[in-house]
mmCIF file of C-alpha atoms in Angstrom:
data_model
loop_
_atom_site.group_PDB
_atom_site.id
_atom_site.type_symbol
_atom_site.label_atom_id
_atom_site.label_comp_id
_atom_site.label_asym_id
_atom_site.label_seq_id
_atom_site.Cartn_x
_atom_site.Cartn_y
_atom_site.Cartn_z
ATOM 1 C CA MET D 1133 -23.485 -4.367 46.964
ATOM 2 C CA ALA D 1134 -23.811 -3.654 43.679
ATOM 3 C CA ASP D 1135 -21.320 -5.531 41.006
ATOM 4 C CA THR D 1136 -18.358 -2.066 40.391
ATOM 5 C CA SER D 1137 -16.431 -4.440 37.582
ATOM 6 C CA THR D 1138 -18.751 -2.663 34.739
ATOM 7 C CA THR D 1139 -19.241 0.898 34.198
ATOM 8 C CA PRO D 1140 -22.789 1.848 33.151
ATOM 9 C CA ASP D 1141 -21.527 3.737 29.804
ATOM 10 C CA ALA D 1142 -19.455 0.416 28.719
ATOM 11 C CA PRO D 1143 -20.545 -2.060 26.148
ATOM 12 C CA ALA D 1144 -21.946 -5.657 26.931
ATOM 13 C CA PRO D 1145 -19.331 -8.049 26.293
ATOM 14 C CA GLY D 1146 -19.955 -9.230 22.693
ATOM 15 C CA GLY D 1147 -21.935 -6.203 22.297
ATOM 16 C CA PRO D 1148 -21.693 -3.143 19.805
ATOM 17 C CA ARG D 1149 -18.764 -0.512 20.495
ATOM 18 C CA PRO D 1150 -19.986 2.970 20.485
ATOM 19 C CA GLY D 1151 -18.253 5.806 18.419
ATOM 20 C CA ARG D 1152 -16.049 3.477 16.067
ATOM 21 C CA ARG D 1153 -17.970 4.948 12.729
ATOM 22 C CA PRO D 1154 -16.259 8.566 13.517
ATOM 23 C CA ARG D 1155 -13.010 7.404 14.621
ATOM 24 C CA ASP D 1156 -12.967 5.130 11.302
ATOM 25 C CA LEU D 1157 -13.347 7.807 8.955
ATOM 26 C CA VAL D 1158 -10.520 10.062 10.275
ATOM 27 C CA PRO D 1159 -7.569 7.782 8.516
ATOM 28 C CA ALA D 1160 -10.211 8.571 5.303
ATOM 29 C CA ALA D 1161 -10.640 12.201 5.318
ATOM 30 C CA VAL D 1162 -6.777 12.386 5.776
ATOM 31 C CA GLY D 1163 -6.292 10.575 3.009
ATOM 32 C CA ALA D 1164 -8.563 13.076 1.257
ATOM 33 C CA ALA D 1165 -7.486 16.078 2.356
ATOM 34 C CA LEU D 1166 -3.572 14.435 1.211
ATOM 35 C CA ALA D 1167 -5.087 13.760 -2.065
ATOM 36 C CA ALA D 1168 -6.594 17.174 -2.656
ATOM 37 C CA GLY D 1169 -3.281 18.703 -1.500
ATOM 38 C CA ALA D 1170 -1.016 16.444 -3.759
ATOM 39 C CA PHE D 1171 -3.730 17.303 -6.514
ATOM 40 C CA ALA D 1172 -3.255 21.364 -5.621
ATOM 41 C CA LEU D 1173 0.578 20.651 -5.731
ATOM 42 C CA ALA D 1174 0.103 18.904 -9.365
ATOM 43 C CA ALA D 1175 -1.640 21.942 -10.434
ATOM 44 C CA GLN D 1176 1.237 23.576 -10.207
ATOM 45 C CA ILE D 1177 4.077 22.087 -12.119
ATOM 46 C CA PRO D 1178 4.447 23.511 -15.515
ATOM 47 C CA GLU D 1179 3.491 22.138 -18.645
ATOM 48 C CA GLY D 1180 6.513 23.366 -20.599
ATOM 49 C CA ALA D 1181 7.058 21.282 -24.055
ATOM 50 C CA ARG D 1182 4.843 18.208 -24.261
ATOM 51 C CA LEU D 1183 7.530 15.646 -26.315
ATOM 52 C CA THR D 1184 4.801 12.968 -25.466
ATOM 53 C CA GLN D 1185 1.198 12.294 -25.075
ATOM 54 C CA PHE D 1186 1.882 12.606 -20.990
ATOM 55 C CA SER D 1187 2.362 15.983 -19.535
ATOM 56 C CA PRO D 1188 4.593 16.456 -16.427
ATOM 57 C CA ARG D 1189 1.576 16.715 -14.494
ATOM 58 C CA TRP D 1190 -0.206 13.300 -15.840
ATOM 59 C CA TRP D 1191 1.821 10.825 -12.831
ATOM 60 C CA PRO D 1192 1.000 12.911 -9.857
ATOM 61 C CA GLU D 1193 -2.429 13.797 -10.776
ATOM 62 C CA THR D 1194 -3.037 9.967 -11.441
ATOM 63 C CA LEU D 1195 -1.722 9.209 -7.875
ATOM 64 C CA ALA D 1196 -3.937 12.148 -6.659
ATOM 65 C CA VAL D 1197 -7.326 10.327 -8.214
ATOM 66 C CA LEU D 1198 -6.454 7.263 -6.973
ATOM 67 C CA LEU D 1199 -5.773 8.232 -3.474
ATOM 68 C CA LEU D 1200 -8.883 9.920 -3.478
ATOM 69 C CA VAL D 1201 -10.478 7.158 -4.417
ATOM 70 C CA LEU D 1202 -9.469 4.903 -2.015
ATOM 71 C CA SER D 1203 -10.209 7.468 0.750
ATOM 72 C CA ALA D 1204 -13.810 7.493 -0.569
ATOM 73 C CA TRP D 1205 -14.064 3.575 -0.661
ATOM 74 C CA LEU D 1206 -12.460 3.280 3.021
ATOM 75 C CA ALA D 1207 -15.318 5.847 4.076
ATOM 76 C CA ALA D 1208 -17.715 3.942 2.551
ATOM 77 C CA GLY D 1209 -16.540 0.671 4.043
ATOM 78 C CA ALA D 1210 -16.508 2.313 7.340
ATOM 79 C CA LEU D 1211 -19.907 3.652 7.052
ATOM 80 C CA PHE D 1212 -21.904 1.048 5.724
ATOM 81 C CA ARG D 1213 -20.278 -2.443 7.365
ATOM 82 C CA ARG D 1214 -21.808 -3.490 10.700
ATOM 83 C CA SER D 1215 -20.229 -2.175 13.969
ATOM 84 C CA ALA D 1216 -17.438 -4.255 15.332
ATOM 85 C CA THR D 1217 -17.758 -5.900 18.590
ATOM 86 C CA ALA D 1218 -15.443 -5.807 21.097
ATOM 87 C CA GLU D 1219 -13.411 -9.048 20.288
ATOM 88 C CA GLU D 1220 -13.048 -8.144 17.075
ATOM 89 C CA ASP D 1221 -12.103 -4.477 17.391
ATOM 90 C CA GLY D 1222 -8.474 -5.027 18.677
ATOM 91 C CA PRO D 1223 -5.614 -5.866 16.739
ATOM 92 C CA GLU D 1224 -3.596 -9.152 17.077
ATOM 93 C CA ALA D 1225 -0.909 -9.505 19.539
ATOM 94 C CA ALA D 1226 2.598 -9.030 18.066
ATOM 95 C CA THR D 1227 4.690 -12.246 17.843
ATOM 96 C CA ARG D 1228 8.471 -13.068 17.563
ATOM 97 C CA GLN D 1229 7.849 -14.588 14.074
ATOM 98 C CA GLY D 1230 5.762 -11.236 13.167
ATOM 99 C CA ALA D 1231 8.708 -9.007 14.033
ATOM 100 C CA TRP D 1232 10.961 -11.353 12.481
ATOM 101 C CA ARG D 1233 9.523 -10.865 9.225
ATOM 102 C CA LEU D 1234 9.412 -7.411 9.235
ATOM 103 C CA THR D 1235 12.702 -7.116 10.045
ATOM 104 C CA ALA D 1236 13.611 -9.542 7.249
ATOM 105 C CA MET D 1237 11.358 -7.536 4.881
ATOM 106 C CA LEU D 1238 12.948 -4.105 5.926
ATOM 107 C CA ALA D 1239 16.492 -5.911 5.081
ATOM 108 C CA SER D 1240 15.388 -7.088 1.709
ATOM 109 C CA ILE D 1241 14.221 -3.538 0.530
ATOM 110 C CA ALA D 1242 17.847 -2.349 1.422
ATOM 111 C CA GLY D 1243 19.301 -4.963 0.401
ATOM 112 C CA TYR D 1244 17.471 -4.504 -2.876
ATOM 113 C CA GLY D 1245 18.588 -0.714 -3.119
ATOM 114 C CA VAL D 1246 22.317 -2.603 -2.754
ATOM 115 C CA LEU D 1247 21.980 -5.330 -5.314
ATOM 116 C CA TRP D 1248 20.280 -2.817 -7.867
ATOM 117 C CA TYR D 1249 23.675 -0.451 -7.522
ATOM 118 C CA PHE D 1250 24.998 -3.790 -9.360
ATOM 119 C CA VAL D 1251 22.650 -5.722 -11.014
ATOM 120 C CA ASP D 1252 20.077 -4.915 -13.560
ATOM 121 C CA PHE D 1253 16.568 -3.122 -12.645
ATOM 122 C CA ARG D 1254 14.818 -6.337 -13.997
ATOM 123 C CA VAL D 1255 16.761 -8.989 -12.070
ATOM 124 C CA SER D 1256 16.890 -7.103 -8.554
ATOM 125 C CA THR D 1257 13.061 -5.998 -8.695
ATOM 126 C CA ALA D 1258 12.208 -10.037 -9.262
ATOM 127 C CA VAL D 1259 14.723 -11.204 -6.704
ATOM 128 C CA LEU D 1260 12.818 -8.678 -4.238
ATOM 129 C CA PHE D 1261 9.523 -9.481 -5.242
ATOM 130 C CA ALA D 1262 10.241 -13.455 -4.709
ATOM 131 C CA ALA D 1263 11.775 -13.048 -1.130
ATOM 132 C CA LEU D 1264 8.743 -10.731 -0.347
ATOM 133 C CA THR D 1265 6.363 -13.066 -1.318
ATOM 134 C CA TRP D 1266 8.402 -15.606 0.666
ATOM 135 C CA LEU D 1267 8.355 -13.468 3.390
ATOM 136 C CA GLY D 1268 4.560 -12.728 3.744
ATOM 137 C CA GLY D 1269 3.635 -16.545 2.954
ATOM 138 C CA GLY D 1270 3.499 -16.854 -0.110
ATOM 139 C CA ARG D 1271 4.802 -20.531 -1.610
ATOM 140 C CA GLY D 1272 4.535 -22.524 -4.569
ATOM 141 C CA TRP D 1273 5.821 -21.848 -8.508
ATOM 142 C CA LYS D 1274 3.169 -19.094 -8.828
ATOM 143 C CA ALA D 1275 3.787 -17.301 -5.964
ATOM 144 C CA LEU D 1276 7.250 -17.259 -5.924
ATOM 145 C CA ILE D 1277 8.338 -17.111 -9.791
ATOM 146 C CA LEU D 1278 5.282 -15.677 -11.657
ATOM 147 C CA PHE D 1279 4.054 -13.196 -9.434
ATOM 148 C CA PRO D 1280 7.678 -11.492 -9.354
ATOM 149 C CA ILE D 1281 7.926 -11.699 -12.754
ATOM 150 C CA ALA D 1282 4.657 -10.118 -13.716
ATOM 151 C CA VAL D 1283 5.175 -7.271 -11.234
ATOM 152 C CA THR D 1284 8.690 -6.767 -12.623
ATOM 153 C CA ALA D 1285 7.316 -6.544 -16.006
ATOM 154 C CA VAL D 1286 4.429 -4.119 -15.273
ATOM 155 C CA LEU D 1287 6.867 -1.907 -13.528
ATOM 156 C CA TYR D 1288 9.438 -1.937 -16.062
ATOM 157 C CA LEU D 1289 6.743 -1.036 -18.938
ATOM 158 C CA LEU D 1290 5.372 1.635 -16.508
ATOM 159 C CA PHE D 1291 8.221 2.893 -16.010
ATOM 160 C CA GLY D 1292 11.450 1.940 -18.267
ATOM 161 C CA VAL D 1293 9.378 2.120 -21.972
ATOM 162 C CA LEU D 1294 6.451 4.188 -21.261
ATOM 163 C CA LEU D 1295 7.409 6.805 -18.701
ATOM 164 C CA ARG D 1296 11.160 6.508 -20.240
ATOM 165 C CA VAL D 1297 12.978 6.317 -16.638
ATOM 166 C CA PRO D 1298 16.345 5.587 -16.802
ATOM 167 C CA LEU D 1299 16.412 2.316 -14.936
#
């Protein structure tokens, strides 16, 4: 009797999986399509009076180009990396700790929205990033103090100062 536990088309255990690369290109193609759509929509924004160096199209176009670059990077990674084995391919099993962290992160983001109503943007954003860093496994004073302050400063300078968004 022949062994019927494996099919002739199945890869050997530990061997490369066939058909993986085309499936890996789908997220890159979707990202590129979204980038093209965002760029086309941004082109429809009227220029208006230019009160600053940046037109109203600048930020959406910048994000569309960034999305296109990241999609190209994802596609290049899918095309040029070695084939994954069956053991490396699957995601890790969900754990109770992972579910707790995800729930805590979502609750932190919701709490940020409430806290921002009562406290200044700079304080609430630093608290949010410290909480998210701690929940993500960051420890030490650099991760829990310097990183949230640096991210908050960049966001404040970009939106509050450069783009003059009322925060």
